[in-house]
Structures are given as C-alpha cells and as structure tokens.
C-alpha cells in the first residue's frame, strides 16, 4: 500500500502542473482577444510587466471612417410624384409668376430667373436682386426654355398640372417639382408656403410668412364679418388702356376684392378664371344706373395713362364716383398687391384693399407700418417715407 501511494504522488503532481498550465493559457487568450478599452487610462496605469505582448496591437484604435454626405434625396411633390432632387438646393426657378414671387419672398438668394421684369421705375428691390435674368412666363406663352436651362437651376417649380409633362420633357434631367398655390390664388397659400420653404431649406422663413398671412386674413374677416349687402362698396375694376376690360365675380383676378368685402359691379359671366372680359361704356353706365358704382380701381394696364383717360373722359364723368375722385390705382412695385398677376403680393394687399374700401371700419389699422413690415421682411427692401408715399399715391 505504501509503495502504491509513493508511486501515485508524482502522477498527482504532474496532473496539478498540467491543470495550472492549461488555465494560464486560457487566461492569456482572453486577454489578447478582448476589445480595447474605450478610454486609454487603464492601459497607461497597468504595469508593463503584467501586459502580455499581444495586447499592444489589440489596444491600437483603428482610424476613424466617415460616410460621405448624400448628394441627392427623394421627395414627393404636391401632386404625389416621387422625384430625386439635390440634397441641397441652391438655384431654383419657376415657370410662372406666382411661385416666382414665393421663391423671392422665401429665398431670394436662390432665385435664378424671373417670370418678368420687376415693376416700378425704379423698382423697390434690393441691389443684389435687380439683375436676375428674365426667363419668361408659361401662362402668357413667353417662357423661354433655353434661357431657363442656361441659368442652371437645381430644380424647377411648376404650379399648373397641365404643363408638367411638357416641362419634364423639356428640362430633361433637371427635376420639375409640381406645387399648388390653391384653387382661388388667395386664401389657400399655406400648404404651398410650407412645402416650398421646407424644400428650399428655409422652414423658419415660411413660418414667418404664414404668421403674417394668418394675421392679415383674420383682420380682414374681423372688419367685414357683419357687412350687409347694402353696405358693401361697389367697385368697377378697370383694365386696358381705355378701362373697358374687367374681371367679374369668381375670377382669380378679383378674389381679393371679394374677400375684402367689396361688391363687383361687373355683371358678366366668367368664362375663364384668368382672362379679362371686354365690356362697353354703355354696359358700365347701365350697371351704374341699376345700382351706383362707388369706386373704380385700375390694374393690369398702364395705370397712370388709364387713370388720365377715365378722369378726362366726358363719358366716364357721368359716373358720380369719377366726379368725386374715387378712382384708384393698385400699388404694384416691385410686384402687384392686387392683380396682374394675383399672387403673394396680395397678402399685403389685404390690408390695403380693406382700408381703401372701409376706412371708417379700419381706423385702428396702421397701414404704413404693415406695408413697411412686409417690404422689410418679405420683399427684402427697407422703404423710405417718400417711397411709401409714392406707393399709396394716385397719379396726378
């Protein structure tokens, strides 16, 4: 028995040594294959003698890699068409005047082409924006695709669905984004403002315009809410060199008049919401005979010359409103506040129109302050007092 025990002792010792040796290898493997610590502090304080050689490579931080920013993005336009556009849009045009006005209001630095020259002599426009190329207006048939492509827009805004397919064919790889200013071109602008502001990366400017817009509409509604039909001011909207073109109730071009509580004196059918109607002096006198015309507003023409024609004409002088001097031109520098074309200038025009029609109901309105605010914040021009006087003056 004693001999057996003596023989077993060496075997036992050998087994113990083998177990210890294996345990040590496992520990070394864990140390060398575990990920490096997030901070370097433990590696600096660990004694060199206890750090296995393999850990030097394991604790080396790999070089950082960066993912390139995307150059394009996929959007859905306001008519539910998916389009790929640049991730950052720096140059934009529109095929029509309404959206051109909106681009200028929201991001003048991105506007690469105009529908037409700015109105006014001189135009009340910042020096940085006076020399933007004119590319034309699709609605009037003057749009020049070659000129539009030459200004190298990142995208094109198109507000009329009937033109989108043609535009996409003409512009090729340049995305044409369908947008919508609303059916009446006056009280439905919010969706387009929000969409275009987000698209161009200026949402805060869109919010600022919407706030001014909401307050203007609320003010007009508060003034006109209790007007009876008998109290409404009857207005003839004179256009053309002789004043014998007009737009009737229901036209895009007289929406502002209706919204501000005016009654349209022109009793003609609306065959097209965007085209004026030819009338005769005899018709105007007949309308006045049935119910007196209180006021004439002149627009969509050479206003000063039409004003003089009306004031100097014996036939026009048969209207009491002409005799009383109740003939006005709509402000239109650098763009119209009323019509010609209807558009985002009408947001300011709401204050002007309701004050013109109902001065006794708007005595608390500081019209000059509202005008200055709009020009500074949205037309990017600080008006002088003389310029403000000129905007509100009638020819003479």
mmCIF file of C-alpha atoms in Angstrom, residues 109-343:
data_model
loop_
_atom_site.group_PDB
_atom_site.id
_atom_site.type_symbol
_atom_site.label_atom_id
_atom_site.label_comp_id
_atom_site.label_asym_id
_atom_site.label_seq_id
_atom_site.Cartn_x
_atom_site.Cartn_y
_atom_site.Cartn_z
ATOM 1 C CA UNK A 109 -30.562 84.242 -52.818
ATOM 2 C CA UNK A 110 -31.722 81.018 -54.531
ATOM 3 C CA UNK A 111 -33.903 82.637 -57.238
ATOM 4 C CA UNK A 112 -32.088 82.109 -60.561
ATOM 5 C CA UNK A 113 -34.672 83.501 -63.023
ATOM 6 C CA UNK A 114 -37.672 85.866 -63.203
ATOM 7 C CA UNK A 115 -41.040 85.496 -64.931
ATOM 8 C CA UNK A 116 -40.885 89.162 -65.940
ATOM 9 C CA UNK A 117 -39.029 92.336 -65.070
ATOM 10 C CA UNK A 118 -39.744 93.891 -61.705
ATOM 11 C CA UNK A 119 -42.393 96.609 -61.806
ATOM 12 C CA UNK A 120 -41.679 100.234 -60.957
ATOM 13 C CA UNK A 121 -39.271 102.959 -62.001
ATOM 14 C CA UNK A 122 -37.094 102.466 -60.076
ATOM 15 C CA UNK A 123 -38.070 99.039 -58.760
ATOM 16 C CA UNK A 124 -38.204 98.788 -54.993
ATOM 17 C CA UNK A 125 -35.874 95.833 -54.917
ATOM 18 C CA UNK A 126 -32.547 95.202 -53.242
ATOM 19 C CA UNK A 127 -29.478 95.818 -55.414
ATOM 20 C CA UNK A 128 -28.493 92.139 -55.150
ATOM 21 C CA UNK A 129 -31.708 91.054 -56.890
ATOM 22 C CA UNK A 130 -32.123 93.616 -59.669
ATOM 23 C CA UNK A 131 -30.136 91.759 -62.316
ATOM 24 C CA UNK A 132 -31.711 88.290 -62.104
ATOM 25 C CA UNK A 133 -32.216 87.035 -65.695
ATOM 26 C CA UNK A 134 -35.733 87.011 -67.170
ATOM 27 C CA UNK A 135 -36.793 83.553 -68.369
ATOM 28 C CA UNK A 136 -40.467 84.242 -69.091
ATOM 29 C CA UNK A 137 -43.913 83.105 -68.001
ATOM 30 C CA UNK A 138 -45.504 79.878 -69.226
ATOM 31 C CA UNK A 139 -49.017 81.221 -68.557
ATOM 32 C CA UNK A 140 -48.532 84.066 -71.025
ATOM 33 C CA UNK A 141 -46.622 81.964 -73.547
ATOM 34 C CA UNK A 142 -43.381 83.878 -73.027
ATOM 35 C CA UNK A 143 -41.449 81.155 -71.197
ATOM 36 C CA UNK A 144 -38.040 80.527 -72.769
ATOM 37 C CA UNK A 145 -36.796 77.001 -72.052
ATOM 38 C CA UNK A 146 -33.319 77.673 -73.424
ATOM 39 C CA UNK A 147 -32.922 80.733 -71.197
ATOM 40 C CA UNK A 148 -34.272 78.766 -68.237
ATOM 41 C CA UNK A 149 -31.818 75.891 -68.717
ATOM 42 C CA UNK A 150 -28.961 78.374 -69.214
ATOM 43 C CA UNK A 151 -29.343 79.720 -65.649
ATOM 44 C CA UNK A 152 -28.557 76.164 -64.420
ATOM 45 C CA UNK A 153 -31.364 75.634 -61.905
ATOM 46 C CA UNK A 154 -31.163 72.719 -59.474
ATOM 47 C CA UNK A 155 -34.958 72.349 -59.708
ATOM 48 C CA UNK A 156 -37.935 73.962 -61.460
ATOM 49 C CA UNK A 157 -41.266 74.694 -59.748
ATOM 50 C CA UNK A 158 -44.408 74.203 -61.844
ATOM 51 C CA UNK A 159 -47.784 75.304 -60.486
ATOM 52 C CA UNK A 160 -50.019 74.038 -63.293
ATOM 53 C CA UNK A 161 -50.570 70.314 -63.711
ATOM 54 C CA UNK A 162 -51.407 70.654 -67.408
ATOM 55 C CA UNK A 163 -47.836 71.835 -68.116
ATOM 56 C CA UNK A 164 -45.885 69.345 -66.005
ATOM 57 C CA UNK A 165 -45.401 66.579 -68.596
ATOM 58 C CA UNK A 166 -44.202 69.057 -71.222
ATOM 59 C CA UNK A 167 -41.882 70.730 -68.720
ATOM 60 C CA UNK A 168 -40.341 67.425 -67.641
ATOM 61 C CA UNK A 169 -39.649 66.523 -71.239
ATOM 62 C CA UNK A 170 -38.119 69.930 -71.984
ATOM 63 C CA UNK A 171 -35.979 70.105 -68.851
ATOM 64 C CA UNK A 172 -34.658 66.542 -69.105
ATOM 65 C CA UNK A 173 -32.510 65.724 -66.079
ATOM 66 C CA UNK A 174 -33.497 68.895 -64.188
ATOM 67 C CA UNK A 175 -36.273 67.915 -61.733
ATOM 68 C CA UNK A 176 -39.628 69.663 -62.262
ATOM 69 C CA UNK A 177 -41.486 69.803 -58.941
ATOM 70 C CA UNK A 178 -45.263 70.192 -59.012
ATOM 71 C CA UNK A 179 -46.581 72.711 -56.469
ATOM 72 C CA UNK A 180 -50.051 74.084 -55.753
ATOM 73 C CA UNK A 181 -50.999 77.600 -54.599
ATOM 74 C CA UNK A 182 -54.656 76.649 -54.109
ATOM 75 C CA UNK A 183 -57.774 76.931 -56.222
ATOM 76 C CA UNK A 184 -58.507 80.588 -55.520
ATOM 77 C CA UNK A 185 -54.976 82.077 -55.510
ATOM 78 C CA UNK A 186 -55.640 83.940 -52.271
ATOM 79 C CA UNK A 187 -56.808 82.077 -49.156
ATOM 80 C CA UNK A 188 -55.167 78.675 -49.700
ATOM 81 C CA UNK A 189 -51.483 79.591 -49.809
ATOM 82 C CA UNK A 190 -50.359 77.922 -46.563
ATOM 83 C CA UNK A 191 -49.672 74.449 -47.952
ATOM 84 C CA UNK A 192 -47.522 75.788 -50.784
ATOM 85 C CA UNK A 193 -45.643 78.143 -48.467
ATOM 86 C CA UNK A 194 -44.839 75.282 -46.080
ATOM 87 C CA UNK A 195 -43.876 72.868 -48.867
ATOM 88 C CA UNK A 196 -41.600 75.249 -50.755
ATOM 89 C CA UNK A 197 -39.974 76.585 -47.570
ATOM 90 C CA UNK A 198 -39.129 73.030 -46.457
ATOM 91 C CA UNK A 199 -37.929 72.070 -49.951
ATOM 92 C CA UNK A 200 -35.557 75.044 -50.074
ATOM 93 C CA UNK A 201 -34.329 74.506 -46.530
ATOM 94 C CA UNK A 202 -35.805 77.713 -45.059
ATOM 95 C CA UNK A 203 -38.730 76.497 -42.904
ATOM 96 C CA UNK A 204 -38.404 79.373 -40.430
ATOM 97 C CA UNK A 205 -38.952 81.919 -43.232
ATOM 98 C CA UNK A 206 -42.062 80.013 -44.265
ATOM 99 C CA UNK A 207 -43.413 80.110 -40.731
ATOM 100 C CA UNK A 208 -42.822 83.864 -40.554
ATOM 101 C CA UNK A 209 -44.740 84.458 -43.800
ATOM 102 C CA UNK A 210 -47.604 82.211 -42.691
ATOM 103 C CA UNK A 211 -47.931 84.140 -39.439
ATOM 104 C CA UNK A 212 -48.198 87.489 -41.287
ATOM 105 C CA UNK A 213 -50.678 85.890 -43.704
ATOM 106 C CA UNK A 214 -52.913 84.462 -40.960
ATOM 107 C CA UNK A 215 -52.998 87.743 -39.082
ATOM 108 C CA UNK A 216 -53.901 89.664 -42.267
ATOM 109 C CA UNK A 217 -56.768 87.301 -43.105
ATOM 110 C CA UNK A 218 -58.068 87.376 -39.547
ATOM 111 C CA UNK A 219 -58.009 91.175 -39.562
ATOM 112 C CA UNK A 220 -59.961 91.409 -42.835
ATOM 113 C CA UNK A 221 -62.551 88.944 -41.579
ATOM 114 C CA UNK A 222 -62.992 90.906 -38.366
ATOM 115 C CA UNK A 223 -63.656 94.079 -40.386
ATOM 116 C CA UNK A 224 -66.070 92.558 -42.899
ATOM 117 C CA UNK A 225 -67.865 89.909 -40.829
ATOM 118 C CA UNK A 226 -71.052 91.903 -40.213
ATOM 119 C CA UNK A 227 -71.278 93.772 -43.530
ATOM 120 C CA UNK A 228 -74.699 93.625 -45.155
ATOM 121 C CA UNK A 229 -75.093 93.524 -48.935
ATOM 122 C CA UNK A 230 -76.400 97.087 -48.855
ATOM 123 C CA UNK A 231 -73.276 98.267 -47.004
ATOM 124 C CA UNK A 232 -70.790 96.725 -49.420
ATOM 125 C CA UNK A 233 -68.800 99.138 -51.579
ATOM 126 C CA UNK A 234 -69.495 98.529 -55.285
ATOM 127 C CA UNK A 235 -66.301 98.545 -57.341
ATOM 128 C CA UNK A 236 -65.633 98.507 -61.062
ATOM 129 C CA UNK A 237 -62.207 97.008 -61.788
ATOM 130 C CA UNK A 238 -60.875 98.854 -64.855
ATOM 131 C CA UNK A 239 -58.250 97.316 -67.134
ATOM 132 C CA UNK A 240 -56.920 98.058 -70.588
ATOM 133 C CA UNK A 241 -55.843 101.403 -71.985
ATOM 134 C CA UNK A 242 -59.415 102.707 -72.069
ATOM 135 C CA UNK A 243 -60.607 100.952 -68.896
ATOM 136 C CA UNK A 244 -63.097 98.813 -70.814
ATOM 137 C CA UNK A 245 -61.667 95.435 -69.821
ATOM 138 C CA UNK A 246 -62.640 93.908 -66.486
ATOM 139 C CA UNK A 247 -62.882 90.724 -64.424
ATOM 140 C CA UNK A 248 -66.144 89.584 -62.915
ATOM 141 C CA UNK A 249 -67.013 87.905 -59.637
ATOM 142 C CA UNK A 250 -65.407 84.470 -59.429
ATOM 143 C CA UNK A 251 -62.284 85.354 -61.391
ATOM 144 C CA UNK A 252 -58.868 84.766 -59.819
ATOM 145 C CA UNK A 253 -58.202 88.410 -60.551
ATOM 146 C CA UNK A 254 -60.955 89.792 -58.321
ATOM 147 C CA UNK A 255 -60.714 87.365 -55.387
ATOM 148 C CA UNK A 256 -59.034 89.989 -53.218
ATOM 149 C CA UNK A 257 -61.867 92.467 -53.833
ATOM 150 C CA UNK A 258 -64.474 89.877 -52.833
ATOM 151 C CA UNK A 259 -62.511 88.674 -49.800
ATOM 152 C CA UNK A 260 -62.182 92.236 -48.507
ATOM 153 C CA UNK A 261 -65.949 92.799 -48.658
ATOM 154 C CA UNK A 262 -66.250 94.630 -51.981
ATOM 155 C CA UNK A 263 -69.098 94.048 -54.409
ATOM 156 C CA UNK A 264 -68.016 93.595 -58.032
ATOM 157 C CA UNK A 265 -70.056 95.944 -60.249
ATOM 158 C CA UNK A 266 -69.320 93.984 -63.448
ATOM 159 C CA UNK A 267 -72.317 91.804 -64.211
ATOM 160 C CA UNK A 268 -70.728 89.487 -66.743
ATOM 161 C CA UNK A 269 -70.219 85.743 -66.944
ATOM 162 C CA UNK A 270 -66.818 84.291 -66.065
ATOM 163 C CA UNK A 271 -65.736 82.077 -68.940
ATOM 164 C CA UNK A 272 -62.145 81.767 -67.753
ATOM 165 C CA UNK A 273 -60.787 82.464 -64.289
ATOM 166 C CA UNK A 274 -57.619 84.012 -65.682
ATOM 167 C CA UNK A 275 -58.807 86.137 -68.609
ATOM 168 C CA UNK A 276 -60.329 89.627 -68.621
ATOM 169 C CA UNK A 277 -63.644 90.404 -70.339
ATOM 170 C CA UNK A 278 -64.286 93.169 -72.871
ATOM 171 C CA UNK A 279 -67.183 95.461 -71.907
ATOM 172 C CA UNK A 280 -68.647 98.694 -73.272
ATOM 173 C CA UNK A 281 -69.195 102.107 -71.758
ATOM 174 C CA UNK A 282 -72.933 101.556 -72.244
ATOM 175 C CA UNK A 283 -72.790 98.429 -70.058
ATOM 176 C CA UNK A 284 -70.933 100.277 -67.318
ATOM 177 C CA UNK A 285 -73.460 103.126 -67.365
ATOM 178 C CA UNK A 286 -76.305 100.603 -67.213
ATOM 179 C CA UNK A 287 -74.763 98.873 -64.185
ATOM 180 C CA UNK A 288 -74.337 102.258 -62.544
ATOM 181 C CA UNK A 289 -77.959 103.150 -63.327
ATOM 182 C CA UNK A 290 -79.213 99.974 -61.672
ATOM 183 C CA UNK A 291 -77.002 100.463 -58.608
ATOM 184 C CA UNK A 292 -74.419 103.241 -58.312
ATOM 185 C CA UNK A 293 -70.762 102.299 -58.655
ATOM 186 C CA UNK A 294 -68.924 103.640 -55.595
ATOM 187 C CA UNK A 295 -65.322 103.233 -56.702
ATOM 188 C CA UNK A 296 -63.030 102.368 -59.618
ATOM 189 C CA UNK A 297 -59.759 100.501 -59.127
ATOM 190 C CA UNK A 298 -57.321 100.378 -62.056
ATOM 191 C CA UNK A 299 -54.971 97.478 -62.741
ATOM 192 C CA UNK A 300 -53.385 95.217 -65.392
ATOM 193 C CA UNK A 301 -52.591 98.136 -67.654
ATOM 194 C CA UNK A 302 -50.522 101.290 -67.907
ATOM 195 C CA UNK A 303 -52.228 102.599 -64.826
ATOM 196 C CA UNK A 304 -51.314 106.277 -64.984
ATOM 197 C CA UNK A 305 -52.486 106.645 -68.588
ATOM 198 C CA UNK A 306 -55.744 104.762 -67.912
ATOM 199 C CA UNK A 307 -56.308 106.928 -64.863
ATOM 200 C CA UNK A 308 -55.983 110.054 -67.021
ATOM 201 C CA UNK A 309 -58.315 108.624 -69.690
ATOM 202 C CA UNK A 310 -61.005 107.961 -67.093
ATOM 203 C CA UNK A 311 -60.630 111.292 -65.304
ATOM 204 C CA UNK A 312 -60.609 113.300 -68.566
ATOM 205 C CA UNK A 313 -63.417 111.470 -70.388
ATOM 206 C CA UNK A 314 -66.882 113.060 -70.641
ATOM 207 C CA UNK A 315 -68.450 109.592 -70.676
ATOM 208 C CA UNK A 316 -66.630 108.421 -67.562
ATOM 209 C CA UNK A 317 -67.568 111.696 -65.866
ATOM 210 C CA UNK A 318 -71.196 110.542 -65.992
ATOM 211 C CA UNK A 319 -70.312 108.305 -63.027
ATOM 212 C CA UNK A 320 -70.607 110.055 -59.678
ATOM 213 C CA UNK A 321 -67.592 108.160 -58.316
ATOM 214 C CA UNK A 322 -65.431 109.675 -61.071
ATOM 215 C CA UNK A 323 -66.735 113.142 -60.327
ATOM 216 C CA UNK A 324 -65.906 112.577 -56.653
ATOM 217 C CA UNK A 325 -62.393 111.366 -57.447
ATOM 218 C CA UNK A 326 -62.955 107.828 -56.122
ATOM 219 C CA UNK A 327 -60.621 106.341 -58.743
ATOM 220 C CA UNK A 328 -57.517 104.496 -57.558
ATOM 221 C CA UNK A 329 -54.608 102.512 -58.969
ATOM 222 C CA UNK A 330 -53.394 99.373 -57.251
ATOM 223 C CA UNK A 331 -49.807 99.513 -55.905
ATOM 224 C CA UNK A 332 -47.524 97.269 -57.927
ATOM 225 C CA UNK A 333 -43.876 97.987 -57.137
ATOM 226 C CA UNK A 334 -41.966 95.651 -57.332
ATOM 227 C CA UNK A 335 -44.978 93.336 -57.738
ATOM 228 C CA UNK A 336 -48.733 93.861 -57.598
ATOM 229 C CA UNK A 337 -50.645 93.982 -54.328
ATOM 230 C CA UNK A 338 -53.887 93.024 -56.074
ATOM 231 C CA UNK A 339 -53.790 91.633 -59.562
ATOM 232 C CA UNK A 340 -51.628 91.439 -62.663
ATOM 233 C CA UNK A 341 -50.844 88.783 -61.646
ATOM 234 C CA UNK A 342 -52.620 87.671 -58.491
ATOM 235 C CA UNK A 343 -50.020 86.199 -56.187
#
